PDB file of C-alpha atoms in Angstrom:
ATOM      1  CA  SER A   1     -18.579  57.064  70.018  1.00 51.00           C
ATOM      2  CA  GLN A   2     -18.065  59.972  67.650  1.00 54.00           C
ATOM      3  CA  TYR A   3     -19.998  63.227  67.506  1.00 60.00           C
ATOM      4  CA  ALA A   4     -20.084  66.050  64.963  1.00 56.00           C
ATOM      5  CA  PHE A   5     -22.455  68.959  64.566  1.00 60.00           C
ATOM      6  CA  PRO A   6     -21.645  71.302  61.700  1.00 57.00           C
ATOM      7  CA  SER A   7     -24.274  73.552  60.194  1.00 60.00           C
ATOM      8  CA  SER A   8     -25.405  71.139  57.503  1.00 60.00           C
ATOM      9  CA  ILE A   9     -28.464  72.450  55.623  1.00 69.00           C
ATOM     10  CA  ASN A  10     -28.077  75.858  54.017  1.00 73.00           C
ATOM     11  CA  THR A  11     -31.787  76.228  53.244  1.00 80.00           C
ATOM     12  CA  ALA A  12     -32.819  75.740  56.883  1.00 89.00           C
ATOM     13  CA  ASP A  13     -32.848  78.384  59.626  1.00 92.00           C
ATOM     14  CA  GLY A  14     -30.707  76.051  61.712  1.00 91.00           C
ATOM     15  CA  SER A  15     -29.285  72.560  61.320  1.00 93.00           C
ATOM     16  CA  ALA A  16     -26.895  69.998  62.745  1.00 92.00           C
ATOM     17  CA  LEU A  17     -25.580  66.555  61.954  1.00 93.00           C
ATOM     18  CA  VAL A  18     -24.675  64.089  64.708  1.00 93.00           C
ATOM     19  CA  ARG A  19     -22.917  60.749  64.583  1.00 93.00           C
ATOM     20  CA  ILE A  20     -22.877  58.374  67.537  1.00 92.00           C
ATOM     21  CA  GLY A  21     -21.002  55.218  66.646  1.00 91.00           C
ATOM     22  CA  ASN A  22     -22.447  54.158  63.286  1.00 93.00           C
ATOM     23  CA  THR A  23     -25.752  55.995  63.800  1.00 96.00           C
ATOM     24  CA  THR A  24     -25.974  59.275  61.894  1.00 96.00           C
ATOM     25  CA  VAL A  25     -28.845  61.739  62.283  1.00 96.00           C
ATOM     26  CA  ILE A  26     -29.438  65.170  60.769  1.00 96.00           C
ATOM     27  CA  CYS A  27     -31.838  67.871  61.967  1.00 95.00           C
ATOM     28  CA  GLY A  28     -33.156  70.893  60.112  1.00 95.00           C
ATOM     29  CA  ILE A  29     -35.076  73.712  61.823  1.00 96.00           C
ATOM     30  CA  LYS A  30     -37.462  75.818  59.758  1.00 96.00           C
ATOM     31  CA  GLY A  31     -39.374  78.768  61.175  1.00 96.00           C
ATOM     32  CA  GLU A  32     -42.746  79.866  59.806  1.00 95.00           C
ATOM     33  CA  LEU A  33     -45.162  82.585  60.906  1.00 95.00           C
ATOM     34  CA  ALA A  34     -48.624  81.666  62.163  1.00 95.00           C
ATOM     35  CA  ALA A  35     -51.409  82.838  64.444  1.00 94.00           C
ATOM     36  CA  PRO A  36     -51.267  81.579  68.051  1.00 95.00           C
ATOM     37  CA  SER A  37     -53.983  79.231  69.217  1.00 94.00           C
ATOM     38  CA  THR A  38     -56.910  80.635  71.167  1.00 93.00           C
ATOM     39  CA  ASP A  39     -55.993  78.375  74.090  1.00 95.00           C
ATOM     40  CA  ALA A  40     -52.420  79.756  74.236  1.00 95.00           C
ATOM     41  CA  PRO A  41     -52.482  83.232  72.656  1.00 96.00           C
ATOM     42  CA  ASP A  42     -49.039  84.124  74.032  1.00 96.00           C
ATOM     43  CA  LYS A  43     -47.202  81.001  72.825  1.00 96.00           C
ATOM     44  CA  GLY A  44     -45.682  79.744  69.603  1.00 96.00           C
ATOM     45  CA  TYR A  45     -45.366  76.168  68.413  1.00 97.00           C
ATOM     46  CA  ILE A  46     -42.604  73.561  68.231  1.00 97.00           C
ATOM     47  CA  VAL A  47     -43.375  70.657  65.904  1.00 97.00           C
ATOM     48  CA  PRO A  48     -40.856  67.768  65.921  1.00 97.00           C
ATOM     49  CA  ASN A  49     -40.849  64.906  63.437  1.00 98.00           C
ATOM     50  CA  VAL A  50     -38.488  61.938  63.265  1.00 98.00           C
ATOM     51  CA  ASP A  51     -38.094  60.172  59.922  1.00 97.00           C
ATOM     52  CA  LEU A  52     -36.608  56.692  59.572  1.00 97.00           C
ATOM     53  CA  PRO A  53     -36.362  56.184  55.791  1.00 96.00           C
ATOM     54  CA  PRO A  54     -35.345  52.930  54.086  1.00 96.00           C
ATOM     55  CA  LEU A  55     -31.970  54.463  53.198  1.00 94.00           C
ATOM     56  CA  CYS A  56     -30.842  54.309  56.845  1.00 96.00           C
ATOM     57  CA  SER A  57     -31.539  50.598  57.388  1.00 95.00           C
ATOM     58  CA  SER A  58     -33.089  47.584  55.704  1.00 93.00           C
ATOM     59  CA  ARG A  59     -35.440  47.204  58.684  1.00 92.00           C
ATOM     60  CA  PHE A  60     -37.471  50.239  57.553  1.00 94.00           C
ATOM     61  CA  ARG A  61     -39.874  50.239  54.613  1.00 93.00           C
ATOM     62  CA  PRO A  62     -41.275  53.034  52.403  1.00 93.00           C
ATOM     63  CA  GLY A  63     -44.660  54.457  53.327  1.00 91.00           C
ATOM     64  CA  PRO A  64     -46.214  56.146  56.350  1.00 92.00           C
ATOM     65  CA  PRO A  65     -44.097  56.547  59.516  1.00 93.00           C
ATOM     66  CA  GLY A  66     -43.664  53.267  61.345  1.00 93.00           C
ATOM     67  CA  GLU A  67     -44.162  52.606  65.042  1.00 94.00           C
ATOM     68  CA  GLN A  68     -40.540  53.375  65.976  1.00 95.00           C
ATOM     69  CA  ALA A  69     -40.553  56.688  64.093  1.00 96.00           C
ATOM     70  CA  GLN A  70     -43.848  57.725  65.702  1.00 97.00           C
ATOM     71  CA  ALA A  71     -42.571  56.779  69.153  1.00 95.00           C
ATOM     72  CA  ALA A  72     -39.359  58.747  68.572  1.00 97.00           C
ATOM     73  CA  SER A  73     -41.331  61.822  67.450  1.00 97.00           C
ATOM     74  CA  GLN A  74     -43.480  61.650  70.578  1.00 97.00           C
ATOM     75  CA  PHE A  75     -40.386  61.193  72.736  1.00 96.00           C
ATOM     76  CA  ILE A  76     -38.796  64.325  71.263  1.00 97.00           C
ATOM     77  CA  ALA A  77     -42.036  66.250  71.861  1.00 97.00           C
ATOM     78  CA  ASP A  78     -42.004  65.071  75.494  1.00 96.00           C
ATOM     79  CA  VAL A  79     -38.370  66.145  75.892  1.00 96.00           C
ATOM     80  CA  ILE A  80     -39.164  69.603  74.486  1.00 96.00           C
ATOM     81  CA  ASP A  81     -42.065  70.033  76.907  1.00 94.00           C
ATOM     82  CA  GLY A  82     -40.384  68.386  79.883  1.00 93.00           C
ATOM     83  CA  SER A  83     -37.088  70.239  79.626  1.00 94.00           C
ATOM     84  CA  GLN A  84     -38.480  73.602  78.483  1.00 93.00           C
ATOM     85  CA  ILE A  85     -35.514  73.744  76.102  1.00 96.00           C
ATOM     86  CA  ILE A  86     -37.265  76.725  74.533  1.00 96.00           C
ATOM     87  CA  LYS A  87     -40.060  78.607  76.245  1.00 95.00           C
ATOM     88  CA  LYS A  88     -42.931  78.757  73.802  1.00 96.00           C
ATOM     89  CA  GLU A  89     -43.719  82.238  75.117  1.00 96.00           C
ATOM     90  CA  ASP A  90     -40.420  83.374  73.554  1.00 96.00           C
ATOM     91  CA  LEU A  91     -41.778  82.354  70.138  1.00 96.00           C
ATOM     92  CA  CYS A  92     -44.721  84.748  70.405  1.00 95.00           C
ATOM     93  CA  ILE A  93     -44.257  87.954  68.386  1.00 94.00           C
ATOM     94  CA  GLU A  94     -47.529  89.634  69.366  1.00 93.00           C
ATOM     95  CA  LYS A  95     -50.122  88.104  71.623  1.00 93.00           C
ATOM     96  CA  SER A  96     -53.153  86.643  69.814  1.00 93.00           C
ATOM     97  CA  LYS A  97     -51.795  87.881  66.474  1.00 92.00           C
ATOM     98  CA  LEU A  98     -48.489  86.383  65.419  1.00 94.00           C
ATOM     99  CA  CYS A  99     -45.986  83.761  66.523  1.00 95.00           C
ATOM    100  CA  TRP A 100     -43.270  81.470  65.226  1.00 97.00           C
ATOM    101  CA  VAL A 101     -43.766  77.807  64.391  1.00 97.00           C
ATOM    102  CA  LEU A 102     -40.524  75.827  64.596  1.00 98.00           C
ATOM    103  CA  TYR A 103     -40.614  72.700  62.451  1.00 97.00           C
ATOM    104  CA  CYS A 104     -37.893  70.365  63.706  1.00 97.00           C
ATOM    105  CA  ASP A 105     -37.357  67.674  61.086  1.00 97.00           C
ATOM    106  CA  ILE A 106     -34.986  64.931  62.202  1.00 98.00           C
ATOM    107  CA  MET A 107     -33.888  62.309  59.670  1.00 97.00           C
ATOM    108  CA  CYS A 108     -31.796  59.239  60.327  1.00 97.00           C
ATOM    109  CA  LEU A 109     -29.190  58.712  57.610  1.00 96.00           C
ATOM    110  CA  ASP A 110     -27.611  55.581  59.067  1.00 97.00           C
ATOM    111  CA  TYR A 111     -29.240  53.448  61.774  1.00 97.00           C
ATOM    112  CA  ASP A 112     -27.275  51.306  64.211  1.00 96.00           C
ATOM    113  CA  GLY A 113     -29.234  51.725  67.437  1.00 92.00           C
ATOM    114  CA  ASN A 114     -29.135  54.471  70.076  1.00 94.00           C
ATOM    115  CA  LEU A 115     -31.506  56.591  67.990  1.00 96.00           C
ATOM    116  CA  LEU A 116     -33.017  58.708  70.773  1.00 96.00           C
ATOM    117  CA  ASP A 117     -29.648  59.926  72.072  1.00 96.00           C
ATOM    118  CA  ALA A 118     -28.673  61.083  68.593  1.00 96.00           C
ATOM    119  CA  CYS A 119     -32.049  62.764  68.028  1.00 97.00           C
ATOM    120  CA  VAL A 120     -31.861  64.796  71.235  1.00 96.00           C
ATOM    121  CA  VAL A 121     -28.277  65.924  70.634  1.00 94.00           C
ATOM    122  CA  THR A 122     -28.910  66.915  67.020  1.00 94.00           C
ATOM    123  CA  LEU A 123     -32.088  68.785  68.063  1.00 96.00           C
ATOM    124  CA  LEU A 124     -30.205  70.740  70.723  1.00 95.00           C
ATOM    125  CA  ALA A 125     -27.302  71.526  68.390  1.00 93.00           C
ATOM    126  CA  ALA A 126     -29.650  72.591  65.575  1.00 94.00           C
ATOM    127  CA  LEU A 127     -31.688  74.861  67.873  1.00 95.00           C
ATOM    128  CA  ARG A 128     -28.478  76.489  69.096  1.00 93.00           C
ATOM    129  CA  ASN A 129     -27.506  77.013  65.464  1.00 90.00           C
ATOM    130  CA  THR A 130     -30.878  78.523  64.496  1.00 94.00           C
ATOM    131  CA  GLN A 131     -31.293  82.198  63.647  1.00 93.00           C
ATOM    132  CA  LEU A 132     -34.654  83.812  62.857  1.00 95.00           C
ATOM    133  CA  PRO A 133     -35.241  87.179  61.164  1.00 94.00           C
ATOM    134  CA  THR A 134     -36.638  90.102  63.119  1.00 92.00           C
ATOM    135  CA  VAL A 135     -40.418  90.397  62.735  1.00 92.00           C
ATOM    136  CA  THR A 136     -42.621  93.346  63.693  1.00 88.00           C
ATOM    137  CA  ILE A 137     -46.251  94.222  63.051  1.00 87.00           C
ATOM    138  CA  ASN A 138     -46.907  97.498  61.274  1.00 85.00           C
ATOM    139  CA  LYS A 139     -49.384  99.401  63.455  1.00 83.00           C
ATOM    140  CA  GLU A 140     -50.893 101.211  60.463  1.00 83.00           C
ATOM    141  CA  THR A 141     -51.426  98.219  58.161  1.00 85.00           C
ATOM    142  CA  ASP A 142     -51.539  95.533  60.871  1.00 81.00           C
ATOM    143  CA  LEU A 143     -49.309  93.387  58.636  1.00 86.00           C
ATOM    144  CA  ALA A 144     -46.139  91.537  59.551  1.00 87.00           C
ATOM    145  CA  GLU A 145     -42.853  93.015  58.381  1.00 89.00           C
ATOM    146  CA  VAL A 146     -39.864  90.655  58.160  1.00 90.00           C
ATOM    147  CA  ASP A 147     -36.298  91.990  58.295  1.00 89.00           C
ATOM    148  CA  ILE A 148     -34.116  89.204  56.905  1.00 87.00           C
ATOM    149  CA  GLN A 149     -30.995  91.375  57.275  1.00 88.00           C
ATOM    150  CA  HIS A 150     -31.231  91.268  61.057  1.00 90.00           C
ATOM    151  CA  LYS A 151     -31.437  87.811  62.576  1.00 92.00           C
ATOM    152  CA  ARG A 152     -31.238  86.639  66.163  1.00 93.00           C
ATOM    153  CA  HIS A 153     -30.475  83.337  67.839  1.00 93.00           C
ATOM    154  CA  LEU A 154     -33.134  81.499  69.785  1.00 95.00           C
ATOM    155  CA  GLN A 155     -33.211  81.806  73.556  1.00 95.00           C
ATOM    156  CA  ILE A 156     -32.164  78.349  74.748  1.00 95.00           C
ATOM    157  CA  ASN A 157     -33.573  77.849  78.222  1.00 95.00           C
ATOM    158  CA  LYS A 158     -32.222  74.366  78.993  1.00 95.00           C
ATOM    159  CA  HIS A 159     -29.739  71.987  77.380  1.00 95.00           C
ATOM    160  CA  PRO A 160     -31.142  68.440  77.597  1.00 96.00           C
ATOM    161  CA  VAL A 161     -29.014  65.427  76.713  1.00 95.00           C
ATOM    162  CA  ALA A 162     -30.311  61.852  76.421  1.00 95.00           C
ATOM    163  CA  SER A 163     -28.435  58.754  77.567  1.00 95.00           C
ATOM    164  CA  SER A 164     -29.669  55.300  76.582  1.00 95.00           C
ATOM    165  CA  PHE A 165     -28.849  52.002  78.284  1.00 95.00           C
ATOM    166  CA  ALA A 166     -29.380  48.405  77.236  1.00 94.00           C
ATOM    167  CA  VAL A 167     -30.328  46.212  80.200  1.00 92.00           C
ATOM    168  CA  PHE A 168     -29.686  42.461  80.345  1.00 90.00           C
ATOM    169  CA  ASP A 169     -31.725  40.796  83.115  1.00 81.00           C
ATOM    170  CA  ASP A 170     -30.952  43.587  85.604  1.00 74.00           C
ATOM    171  CA  THR A 171     -27.321  42.491  85.879  1.00 77.00           C
ATOM    172  CA  VAL A 172     -25.516  44.056  82.908  1.00 82.00           C
ATOM    173  CA  ILE A 173     -26.047  47.571  81.608  1.00 88.00           C
ATOM    174  CA  ILE A 174     -24.497  48.760  78.343  1.00 90.00           C
ATOM    175  CA  VAL A 175     -24.271  52.454  77.460  1.00 89.00           C
ATOM    176  CA  ASP A 176     -24.735  53.614  73.843  1.00 88.00           C
ATOM    177  CA  PRO A 177     -26.180  50.283  72.635  1.00 93.00           C
ATOM    178  CA  THR A 178     -25.886  49.262  69.004  1.00 94.00           C
ATOM    179  CA  ALA A 179     -28.858  47.890  67.072  1.00 95.00           C
ATOM    180  CA  GLU A 180     -27.675  44.319  67.732  1.00 94.00           C
ATOM    181  CA  GLU A 181     -27.299  44.996  71.459  1.00 94.00           C
ATOM    182  CA  GLU A 182     -30.759  46.561  71.558  1.00 94.00           C
ATOM    183  CA  SER A 183     -32.282  43.488  69.901  1.00 92.00           C
ATOM    184  CA  LEU A 184     -30.694  41.208  72.528  1.00 93.00           C
ATOM    185  CA  ALA A 185     -31.458  43.408  75.547  1.00 94.00           C
ATOM    186  CA  THR A 186     -34.280  42.610  77.946  1.00 92.00           C
ATOM    187  CA  ALA A 187     -35.043  46.336  78.347  1.00 92.00           C
ATOM    188  CA  ILE A 188     -33.987  49.710  76.944  1.00 93.00           C
ATOM    189  CA  ILE A 189     -33.861  52.811  79.136  1.00 94.00           C
ATOM    190  CA  THR A 190     -33.367  56.427  78.072  1.00 96.00           C
ATOM    191  CA  ALA A 191     -32.799  59.141  80.678  1.00 95.00           C
ATOM    192  CA  VAL A 192     -32.757  62.830  79.700  1.00 97.00           C
ATOM    193  CA  THR A 193     -30.997  65.261  82.053  1.00 96.00           C
ATOM    194  CA  ASP A 194     -30.226  68.985  81.934  1.00 95.00           C
ATOM    195  CA  GLU A 195     -27.294  71.120  83.107  1.00 94.00           C
ATOM    196  CA  ASP A 196     -28.856  71.398  86.575  1.00 94.00           C
ATOM    197  CA  GLU A 197     -28.675  67.598  86.904  1.00 93.00           C
ATOM    198  CA  GLN A 198     -32.458  67.423  86.773  1.00 93.00           C
ATOM    199  CA  LEU A 199     -34.273  64.518  85.120  1.00 94.00           C
ATOM    200  CA  CYS A 200     -36.297  66.004  82.233  1.00 93.00           C
ATOM    201  CA  ALA A 201     -37.687  62.823  80.710  1.00 94.00           C
ATOM    202  CA  PHE A 202     -37.495  59.082  81.236  1.00 92.00           C
ATOM    203  CA  HIS A 203     -38.349  56.448  78.643  1.00 92.00           C
ATOM    204  CA  LYS A 204     -38.662  52.704  79.257  1.00 91.00           C
ATOM    205  CA  PRO A 205     -40.915  51.011  76.707  1.00 89.00           C
ATOM    206  CA  GLY A 206     -41.701  47.788  78.533  1.00 85.00           C
ATOM    207  CA  GLY A 207     -39.155  45.027  79.007  1.00 87.00           C
ATOM    208  CA  SER A 208     -37.782  43.505  82.191  1.00 87.00           C
ATOM    209  CA  SER A 209     -37.954  45.285  85.533  1.00 85.00           C
ATOM    210  CA  LEU A 210     -35.023  47.229  86.965  1.00 84.00           C
ATOM    211  CA  SER A 211     -33.997  47.614  90.599  1.00 86.00           C
ATOM    212  CA  ALA A 212     -33.919  51.051  92.226  1.00 88.00           C
ATOM    213  CA  GLU A 213     -30.157  50.731  92.634  1.00 89.00           C
ATOM    214  CA  LYS A 214     -29.569  50.028  88.939  1.00 88.00           C
ATOM    215  CA  LEU A 215     -31.988  52.795  87.951  1.00 89.00           C
ATOM    216  CA  GLN A 216     -30.116  55.328  90.075  1.00 91.00           C
ATOM    217  CA  ASP A 217     -26.858  54.128  88.529  1.00 91.00           C
ATOM    218  CA  CYS A 218     -28.260  54.878  85.052  1.00 91.00           C
ATOM    219  CA  ILE A 219     -29.339  58.384  86.090  1.00 92.00           C
ATOM    220  CA  THR A 220     -25.913  59.069  87.649  1.00 93.00           C
ATOM    221  CA  ARG A 221     -24.227  57.984  84.430  1.00 93.00           C
ATOM    222  CA  ALA A 222     -26.617  60.162  82.422  1.00 94.00           C
ATOM    223  CA  VAL A 223     -25.660  63.219  84.489  1.00 94.00           C
ATOM    224  CA  ALA A 224     -21.953  62.549  83.919  1.00 93.00           C
ATOM    225  CA  ARG A 225     -22.506  62.037  80.196  1.00 91.00           C
ATOM    226  CA  HIS A 226     -24.450  65.305  80.013  1.00 92.00           C
ATOM    227  CA  ARG A 227     -21.355  67.226  81.114  1.00 91.00           C
ATOM    228  CA  GLU A 228     -19.245  65.480  78.462  1.00 90.00           C
ATOM    229  CA  ILE A 229     -21.704  66.126  75.613  1.00 89.00           C
ATOM    230  CA  GLY A 230     -22.320  69.714  76.755  1.00 86.00           C
ATOM    231  CA  ARG A 231     -18.609  70.522  76.575  1.00 88.00           C
ATOM    232  CA  LEU A 232     -18.363  68.903  73.141  1.00 87.00           C
ATOM    233  CA  ILE A 233     -21.304  70.879  71.728  1.00 86.00           C
ATOM    234  CA  ASP A 234     -19.841  74.133  73.074  1.00 85.00           C
ATOM    235  CA  LYS A 235     -16.447  73.311  71.547  1.00 85.00           C
ATOM    236  CA  VAL A 236     -17.852  72.529  68.098  1.00 83.00           C
ATOM    237  CA  ILE A 237     -20.151  75.577  68.016  1.00 79.00           C
ATOM    238  CA  GLU A 238     -17.276  77.866  69.007  1.00 80.00           C
ATOM    239  CA  SER A 239     -15.030  76.348  66.337  1.00 77.00           C
ATOM    240  CA  THR A 240     -17.789  76.868  63.759  1.00 70.00           C
ATOM    241  CA  LYS A 241     -18.081  80.544  64.724  1.00 67.00           C
ATOM    242  CA  ALA A 242     -14.304  80.979  64.509  1.00 61.00           C
ATOM    243  CA  SER A 243     -14.160  79.503  61.009  1.00 60.00           C
ATOM    244  CA  LYS A 244     -16.707  81.977  59.614  1.00 56.00           C
TER     245      LYS A 244
END
């Protein structure tokens, strides 16, 4: 597998491009100002969206998001909530008045399976790459003042990494499955872990059953893979900083 995460979209507040095998996914983060909800006056919003356009594979058609794209978007939303990658309280500028909305648009450029792993890695890399301008509220006018000359990075609370496995009748497990392997598998499992070796999210959309022993084996592999991907992200981000 190959991975790469340069800052890829100049018009976004943060971005990253990831390649795992032949699957290539890009993520752009855009921050907008909004009023917090009355139910959560001290929190901002994180809005993920996964797009699977026809350009990435012949299996996808133009039109509204298909079932796989909708499921991937919901999975990313669950990972954000389950891992607390960013605390939504940190996106609040002033309680009940102003907060940030982070639109996380993830687009697949080339599809060959293992989509969820790529989406989670590109989301994490893009969030780490994101910088937002300083915003204050003028006490006299009660209006927001944006200082685009002074930007700050987001506070990343956790670093989730997804690991997907193709299961064949509970006897063979393949890591990083391709689209062909996924189509032949009797079940697909995705485990999301953080740097504390905690399970943040688990996704198994139907398929054959899996023994407790095999399930634990998948989680153990996911923890080991998290360390590998974490080191790679750190290395690439540091090299990007050095080149500027």
